[in-house]
Short mmCIF file of N, CA and C in Angstrom, two decimals:
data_model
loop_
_atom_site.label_atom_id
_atom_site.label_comp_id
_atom_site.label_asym_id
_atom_site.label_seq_id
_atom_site.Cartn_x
_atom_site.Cartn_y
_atom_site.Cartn_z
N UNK A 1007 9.56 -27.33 -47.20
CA UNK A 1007 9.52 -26.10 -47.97
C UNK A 1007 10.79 -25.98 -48.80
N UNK A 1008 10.55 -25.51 -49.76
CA UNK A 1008 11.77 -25.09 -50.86
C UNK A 1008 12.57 -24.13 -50.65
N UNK A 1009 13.73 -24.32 -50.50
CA UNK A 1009 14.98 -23.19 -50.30
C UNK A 1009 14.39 -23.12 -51.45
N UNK A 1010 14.50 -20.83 -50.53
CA UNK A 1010 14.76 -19.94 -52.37
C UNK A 1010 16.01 -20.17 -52.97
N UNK A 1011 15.59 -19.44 -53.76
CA UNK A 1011 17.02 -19.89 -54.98
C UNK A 1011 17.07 -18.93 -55.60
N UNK A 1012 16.21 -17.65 -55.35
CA UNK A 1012 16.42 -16.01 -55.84
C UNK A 1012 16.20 -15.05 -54.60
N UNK A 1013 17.15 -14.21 -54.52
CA UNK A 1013 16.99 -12.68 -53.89
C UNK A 1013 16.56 -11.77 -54.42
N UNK A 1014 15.83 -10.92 -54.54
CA UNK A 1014 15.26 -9.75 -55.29
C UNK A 1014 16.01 -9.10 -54.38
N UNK A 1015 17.03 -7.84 -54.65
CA UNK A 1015 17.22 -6.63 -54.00
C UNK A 1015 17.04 -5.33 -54.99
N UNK A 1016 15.81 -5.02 -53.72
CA UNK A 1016 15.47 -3.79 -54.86
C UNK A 1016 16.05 -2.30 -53.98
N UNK A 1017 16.30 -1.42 -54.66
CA UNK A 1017 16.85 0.04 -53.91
C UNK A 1017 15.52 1.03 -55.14
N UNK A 1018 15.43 1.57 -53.39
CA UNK A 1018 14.25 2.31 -54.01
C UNK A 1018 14.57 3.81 -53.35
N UNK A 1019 14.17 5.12 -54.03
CA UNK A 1019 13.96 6.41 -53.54
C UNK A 1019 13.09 6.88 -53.50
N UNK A 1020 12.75 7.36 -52.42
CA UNK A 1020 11.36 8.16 -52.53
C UNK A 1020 10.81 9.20 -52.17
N UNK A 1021 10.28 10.43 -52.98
CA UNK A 1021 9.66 11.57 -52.94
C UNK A 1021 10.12 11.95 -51.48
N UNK A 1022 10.52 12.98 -51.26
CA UNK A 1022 10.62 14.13 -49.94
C UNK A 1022 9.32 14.28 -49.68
N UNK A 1023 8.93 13.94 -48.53
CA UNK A 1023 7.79 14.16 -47.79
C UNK A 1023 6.79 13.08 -47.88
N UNK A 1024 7.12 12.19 -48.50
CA UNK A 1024 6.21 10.18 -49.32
C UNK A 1024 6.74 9.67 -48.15
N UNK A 1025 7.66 9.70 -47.62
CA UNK A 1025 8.05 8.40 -46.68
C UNK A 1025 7.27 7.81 -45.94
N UNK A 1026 6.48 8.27 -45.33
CA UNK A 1026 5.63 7.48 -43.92
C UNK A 1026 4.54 6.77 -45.29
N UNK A 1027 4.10 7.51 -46.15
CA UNK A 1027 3.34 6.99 -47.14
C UNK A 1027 3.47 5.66 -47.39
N UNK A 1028 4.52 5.61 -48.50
CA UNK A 1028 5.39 4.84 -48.92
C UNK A 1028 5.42 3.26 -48.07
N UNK A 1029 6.04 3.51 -46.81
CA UNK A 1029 6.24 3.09 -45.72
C UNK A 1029 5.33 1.99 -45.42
N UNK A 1030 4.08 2.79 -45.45
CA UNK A 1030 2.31 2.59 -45.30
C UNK A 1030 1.87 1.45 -46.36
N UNK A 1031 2.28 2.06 -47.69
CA UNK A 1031 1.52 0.99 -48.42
C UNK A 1031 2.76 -0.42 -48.59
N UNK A 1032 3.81 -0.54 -48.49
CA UNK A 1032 5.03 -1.28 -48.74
C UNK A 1032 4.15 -2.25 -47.38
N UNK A 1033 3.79 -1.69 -46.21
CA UNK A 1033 3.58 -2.99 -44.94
C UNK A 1033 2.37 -3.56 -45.25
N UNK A 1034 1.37 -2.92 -46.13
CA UNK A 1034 0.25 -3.51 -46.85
C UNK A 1034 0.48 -4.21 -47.53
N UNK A 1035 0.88 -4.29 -48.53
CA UNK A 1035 1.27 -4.74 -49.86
C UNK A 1035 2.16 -5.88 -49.20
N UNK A 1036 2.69 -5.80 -48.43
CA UNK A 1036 3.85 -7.01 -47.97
C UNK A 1036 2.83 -8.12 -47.19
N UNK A 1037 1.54 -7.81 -47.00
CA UNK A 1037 0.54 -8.80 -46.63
C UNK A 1037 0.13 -9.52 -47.51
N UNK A 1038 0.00 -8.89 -48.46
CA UNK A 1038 -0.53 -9.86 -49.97
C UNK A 1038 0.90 -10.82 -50.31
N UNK A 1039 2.21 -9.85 -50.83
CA UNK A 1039 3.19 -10.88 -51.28
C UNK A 1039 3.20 -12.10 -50.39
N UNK A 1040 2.65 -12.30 -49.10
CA UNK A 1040 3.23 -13.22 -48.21
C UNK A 1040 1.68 -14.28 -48.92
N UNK A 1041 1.18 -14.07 -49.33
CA UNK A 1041 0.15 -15.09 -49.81
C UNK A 1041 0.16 -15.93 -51.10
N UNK A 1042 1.71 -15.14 -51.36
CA UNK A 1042 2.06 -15.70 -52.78
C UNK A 1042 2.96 -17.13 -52.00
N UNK A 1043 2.64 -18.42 -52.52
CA UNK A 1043 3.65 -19.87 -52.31
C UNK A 1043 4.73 -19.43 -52.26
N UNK A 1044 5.01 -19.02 -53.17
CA UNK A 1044 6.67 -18.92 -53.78
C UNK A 1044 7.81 -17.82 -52.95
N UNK A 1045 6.72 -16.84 -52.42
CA UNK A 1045 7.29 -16.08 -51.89
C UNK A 1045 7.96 -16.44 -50.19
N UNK A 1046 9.46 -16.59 -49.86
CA UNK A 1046 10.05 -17.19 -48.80
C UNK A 1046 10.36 -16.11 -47.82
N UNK A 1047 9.71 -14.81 -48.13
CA UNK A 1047 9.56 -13.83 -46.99
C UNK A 1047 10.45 -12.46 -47.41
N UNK A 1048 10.48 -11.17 -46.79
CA UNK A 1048 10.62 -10.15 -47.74
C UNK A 1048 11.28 -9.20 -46.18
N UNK A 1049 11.70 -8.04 -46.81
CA UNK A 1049 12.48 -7.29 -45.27
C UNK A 1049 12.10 -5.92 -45.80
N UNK A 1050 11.98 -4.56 -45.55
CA UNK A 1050 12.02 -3.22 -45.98
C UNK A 1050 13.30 -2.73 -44.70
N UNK A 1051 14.25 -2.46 -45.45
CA UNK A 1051 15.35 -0.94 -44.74
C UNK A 1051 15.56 -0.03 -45.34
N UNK A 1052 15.53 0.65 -44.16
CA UNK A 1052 15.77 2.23 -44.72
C UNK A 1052 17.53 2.67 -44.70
N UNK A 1053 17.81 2.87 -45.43
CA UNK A 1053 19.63 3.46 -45.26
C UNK A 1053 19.35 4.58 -43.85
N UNK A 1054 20.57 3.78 -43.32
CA UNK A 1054 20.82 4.31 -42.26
C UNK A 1054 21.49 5.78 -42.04
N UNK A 1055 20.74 6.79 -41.72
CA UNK A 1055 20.93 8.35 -41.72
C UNK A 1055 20.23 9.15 -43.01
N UNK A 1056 19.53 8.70 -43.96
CA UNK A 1056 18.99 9.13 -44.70
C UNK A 1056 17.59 8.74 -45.17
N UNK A 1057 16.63 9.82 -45.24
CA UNK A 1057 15.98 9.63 -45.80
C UNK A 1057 15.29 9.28 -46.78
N UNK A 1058 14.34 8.53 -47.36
CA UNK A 1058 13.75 8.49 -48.11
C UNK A 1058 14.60 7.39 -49.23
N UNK A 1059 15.59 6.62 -48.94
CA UNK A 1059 16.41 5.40 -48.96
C UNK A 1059 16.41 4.33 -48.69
N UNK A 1060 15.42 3.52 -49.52
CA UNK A 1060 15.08 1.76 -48.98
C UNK A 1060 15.67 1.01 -49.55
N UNK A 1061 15.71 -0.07 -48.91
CA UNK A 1061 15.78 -1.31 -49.58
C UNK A 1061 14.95 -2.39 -49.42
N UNK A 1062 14.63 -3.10 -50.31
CA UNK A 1062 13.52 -4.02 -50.53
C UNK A 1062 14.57 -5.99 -50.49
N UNK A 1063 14.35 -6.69 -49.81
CA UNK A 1063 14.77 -7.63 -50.02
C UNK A 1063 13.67 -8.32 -49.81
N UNK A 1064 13.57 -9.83 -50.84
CA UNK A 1064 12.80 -10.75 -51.07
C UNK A 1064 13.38 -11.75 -51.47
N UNK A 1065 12.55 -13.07 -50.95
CA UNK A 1065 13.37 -14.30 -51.41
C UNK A 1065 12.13 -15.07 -51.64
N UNK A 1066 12.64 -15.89 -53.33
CA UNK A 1066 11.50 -16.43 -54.15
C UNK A 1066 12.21 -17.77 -54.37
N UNK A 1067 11.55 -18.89 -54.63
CA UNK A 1067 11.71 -20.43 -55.04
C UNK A 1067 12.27 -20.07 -55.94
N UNK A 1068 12.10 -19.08 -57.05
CA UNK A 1068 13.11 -18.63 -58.45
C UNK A 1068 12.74 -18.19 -59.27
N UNK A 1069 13.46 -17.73 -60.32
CA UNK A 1069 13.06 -16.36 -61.28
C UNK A 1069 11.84 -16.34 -61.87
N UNK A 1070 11.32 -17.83 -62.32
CA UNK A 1070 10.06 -17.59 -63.00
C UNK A 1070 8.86 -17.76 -62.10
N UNK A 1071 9.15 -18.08 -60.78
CA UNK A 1071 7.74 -17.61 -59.71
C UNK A 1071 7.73 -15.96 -59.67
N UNK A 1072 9.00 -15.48 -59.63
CA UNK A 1072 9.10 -14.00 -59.14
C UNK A 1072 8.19 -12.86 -60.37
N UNK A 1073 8.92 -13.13 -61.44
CA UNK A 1073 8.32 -13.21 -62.47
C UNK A 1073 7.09 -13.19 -62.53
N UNK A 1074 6.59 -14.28 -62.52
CA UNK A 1074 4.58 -14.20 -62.37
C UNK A 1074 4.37 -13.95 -61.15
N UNK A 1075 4.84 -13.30 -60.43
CA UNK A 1075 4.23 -12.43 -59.50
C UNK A 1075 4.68 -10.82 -59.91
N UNK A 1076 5.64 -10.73 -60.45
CA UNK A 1076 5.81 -9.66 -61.23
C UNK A 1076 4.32 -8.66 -61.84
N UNK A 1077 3.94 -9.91 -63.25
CA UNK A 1077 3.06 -9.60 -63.65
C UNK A 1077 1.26 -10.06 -63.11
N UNK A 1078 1.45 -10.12 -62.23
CA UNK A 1078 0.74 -10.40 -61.01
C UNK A 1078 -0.61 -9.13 -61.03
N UNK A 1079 -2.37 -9.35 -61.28
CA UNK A 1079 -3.00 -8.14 -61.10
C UNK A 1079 -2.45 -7.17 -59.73
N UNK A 1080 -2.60 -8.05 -58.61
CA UNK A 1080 -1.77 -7.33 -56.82
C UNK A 1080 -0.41 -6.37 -57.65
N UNK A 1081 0.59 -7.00 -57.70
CA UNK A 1081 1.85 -6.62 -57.92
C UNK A 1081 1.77 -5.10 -58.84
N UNK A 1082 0.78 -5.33 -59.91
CA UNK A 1082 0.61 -4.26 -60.67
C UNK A 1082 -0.30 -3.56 -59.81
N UNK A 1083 -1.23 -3.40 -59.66
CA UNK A 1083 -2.09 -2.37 -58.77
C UNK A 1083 -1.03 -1.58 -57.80
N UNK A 1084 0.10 -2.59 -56.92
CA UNK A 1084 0.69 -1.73 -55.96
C UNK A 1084 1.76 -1.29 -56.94
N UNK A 1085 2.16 -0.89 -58.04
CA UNK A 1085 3.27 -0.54 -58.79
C UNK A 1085 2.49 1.17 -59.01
N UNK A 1086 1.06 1.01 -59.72
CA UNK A 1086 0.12 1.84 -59.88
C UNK A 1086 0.18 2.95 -58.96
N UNK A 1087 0.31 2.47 -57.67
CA UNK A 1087 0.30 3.28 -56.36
C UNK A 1087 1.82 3.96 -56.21
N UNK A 1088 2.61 3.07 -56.26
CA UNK A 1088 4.11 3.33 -56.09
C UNK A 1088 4.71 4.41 -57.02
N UNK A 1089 4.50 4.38 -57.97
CA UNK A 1089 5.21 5.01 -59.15
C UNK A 1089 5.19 6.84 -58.87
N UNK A 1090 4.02 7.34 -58.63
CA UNK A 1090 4.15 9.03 -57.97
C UNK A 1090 4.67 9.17 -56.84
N UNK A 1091 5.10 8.34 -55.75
CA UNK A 1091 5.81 8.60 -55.01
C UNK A 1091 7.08 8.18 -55.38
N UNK A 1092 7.93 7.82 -55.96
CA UNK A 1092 9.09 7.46 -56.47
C UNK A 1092 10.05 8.56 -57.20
N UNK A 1093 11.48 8.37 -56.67
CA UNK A 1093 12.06 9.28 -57.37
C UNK A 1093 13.25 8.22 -58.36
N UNK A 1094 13.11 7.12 -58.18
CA UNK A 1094 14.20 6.27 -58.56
C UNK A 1094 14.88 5.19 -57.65
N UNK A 1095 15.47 4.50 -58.70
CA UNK A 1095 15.82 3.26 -57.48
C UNK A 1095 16.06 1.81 -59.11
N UNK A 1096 16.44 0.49 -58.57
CA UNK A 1096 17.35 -0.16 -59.22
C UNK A 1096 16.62 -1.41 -58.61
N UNK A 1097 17.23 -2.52 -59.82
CA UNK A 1097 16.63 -3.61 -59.07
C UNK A 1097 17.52 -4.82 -59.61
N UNK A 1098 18.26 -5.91 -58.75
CA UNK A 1098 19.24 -6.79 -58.98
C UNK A 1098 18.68 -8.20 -58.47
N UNK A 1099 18.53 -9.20 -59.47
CA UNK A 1099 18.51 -10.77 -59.24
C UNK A 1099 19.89 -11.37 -58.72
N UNK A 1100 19.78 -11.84 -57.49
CA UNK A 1100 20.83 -12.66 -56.80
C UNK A 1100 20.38 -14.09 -56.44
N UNK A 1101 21.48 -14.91 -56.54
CA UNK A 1101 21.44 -16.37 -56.63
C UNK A 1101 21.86 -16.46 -55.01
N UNK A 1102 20.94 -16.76 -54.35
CA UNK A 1102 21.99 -17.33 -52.67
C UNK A 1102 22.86 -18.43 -52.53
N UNK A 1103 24.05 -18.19 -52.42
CA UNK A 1103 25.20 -19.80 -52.23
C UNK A 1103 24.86 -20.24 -51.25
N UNK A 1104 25.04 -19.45 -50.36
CA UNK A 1104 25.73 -19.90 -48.82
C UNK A 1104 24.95 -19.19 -47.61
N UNK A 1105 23.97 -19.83 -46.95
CA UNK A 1105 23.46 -19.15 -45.77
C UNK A 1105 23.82 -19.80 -44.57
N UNK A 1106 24.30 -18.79 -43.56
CA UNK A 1106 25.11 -18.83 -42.38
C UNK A 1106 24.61 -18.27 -41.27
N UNK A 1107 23.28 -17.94 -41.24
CA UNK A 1107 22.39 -17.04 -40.45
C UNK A 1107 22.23 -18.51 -39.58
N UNK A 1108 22.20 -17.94 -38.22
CA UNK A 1108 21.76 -18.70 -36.73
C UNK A 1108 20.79 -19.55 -37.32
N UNK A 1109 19.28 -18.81 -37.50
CA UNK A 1109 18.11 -19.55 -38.12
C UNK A 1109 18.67 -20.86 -38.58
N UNK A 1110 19.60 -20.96 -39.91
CA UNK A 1110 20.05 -22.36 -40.80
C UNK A 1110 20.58 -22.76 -40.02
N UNK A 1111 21.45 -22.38 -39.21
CA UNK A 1111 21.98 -23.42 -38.47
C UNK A 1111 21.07 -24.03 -37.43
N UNK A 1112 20.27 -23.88 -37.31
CA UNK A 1112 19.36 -24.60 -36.13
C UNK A 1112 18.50 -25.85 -37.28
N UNK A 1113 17.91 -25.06 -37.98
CA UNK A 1113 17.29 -25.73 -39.18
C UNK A 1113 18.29 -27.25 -39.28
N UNK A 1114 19.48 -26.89 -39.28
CA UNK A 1114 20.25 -27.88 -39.63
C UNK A 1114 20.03 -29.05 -38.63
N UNK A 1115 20.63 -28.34 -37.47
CA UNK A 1115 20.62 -28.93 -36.18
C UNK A 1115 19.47 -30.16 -36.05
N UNK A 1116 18.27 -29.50 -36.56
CA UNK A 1116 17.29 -30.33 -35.80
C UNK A 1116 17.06 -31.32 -37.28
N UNK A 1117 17.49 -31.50 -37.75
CA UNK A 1117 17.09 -32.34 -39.05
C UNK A 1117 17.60 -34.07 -38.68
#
């Protein structure tokens, strides 16, 4: 399998009283992204002590898989859904250098 080579971190806000919603369709919708190849697996947190404060992390083979999943019919339908519960939020492409998580190191190990 292909080390990603992009992080999507997305920060998202959402509507007072959307959360469990929100919540709801993000663990749905995270069933489909996982059917995408490219996609190397995805996390939802919530900021710790506040509500209605996520974060979205995803890791893709690279910008132009992410991309056409971007414009993806799935991707758009759940954007469709997303957008009235939303109050705002940001979204940053990161390059991974260096992974140091237990996981790689075993990965390593057994190679």
């Amino acid at each position: 399998m292909t080390a990603p080579a992009l992080r999507v971190l997305l920060r998202i806000r959402i509507l007072p009283g959307r959360e469990a919603e929100f919540e709801e369709l993000w663990l749905s919708h995270s069933r489909t992204v996982r059917t995408f190849p490219d996609n190397h697996g995805q996390q939802l947190l919530r900021l710790s002590g506040e509500t209605g404060s996520y974060t979205v992390l995803t890791d893709w083979t690279d910008e132009p898989t992410f991309r056409a999943f971007e414009q993806s019919p799935e991707q758009q339908a759940y954007l469709q859904r997303l957008w009235p519960m939303r109050a705002g939020g940001e979204m940053q492409l990161l390059e991974p250098l260096h992974d140091m998580s237990r996981e790689r190191e075993l990965q390593e190990e057994n190679r």
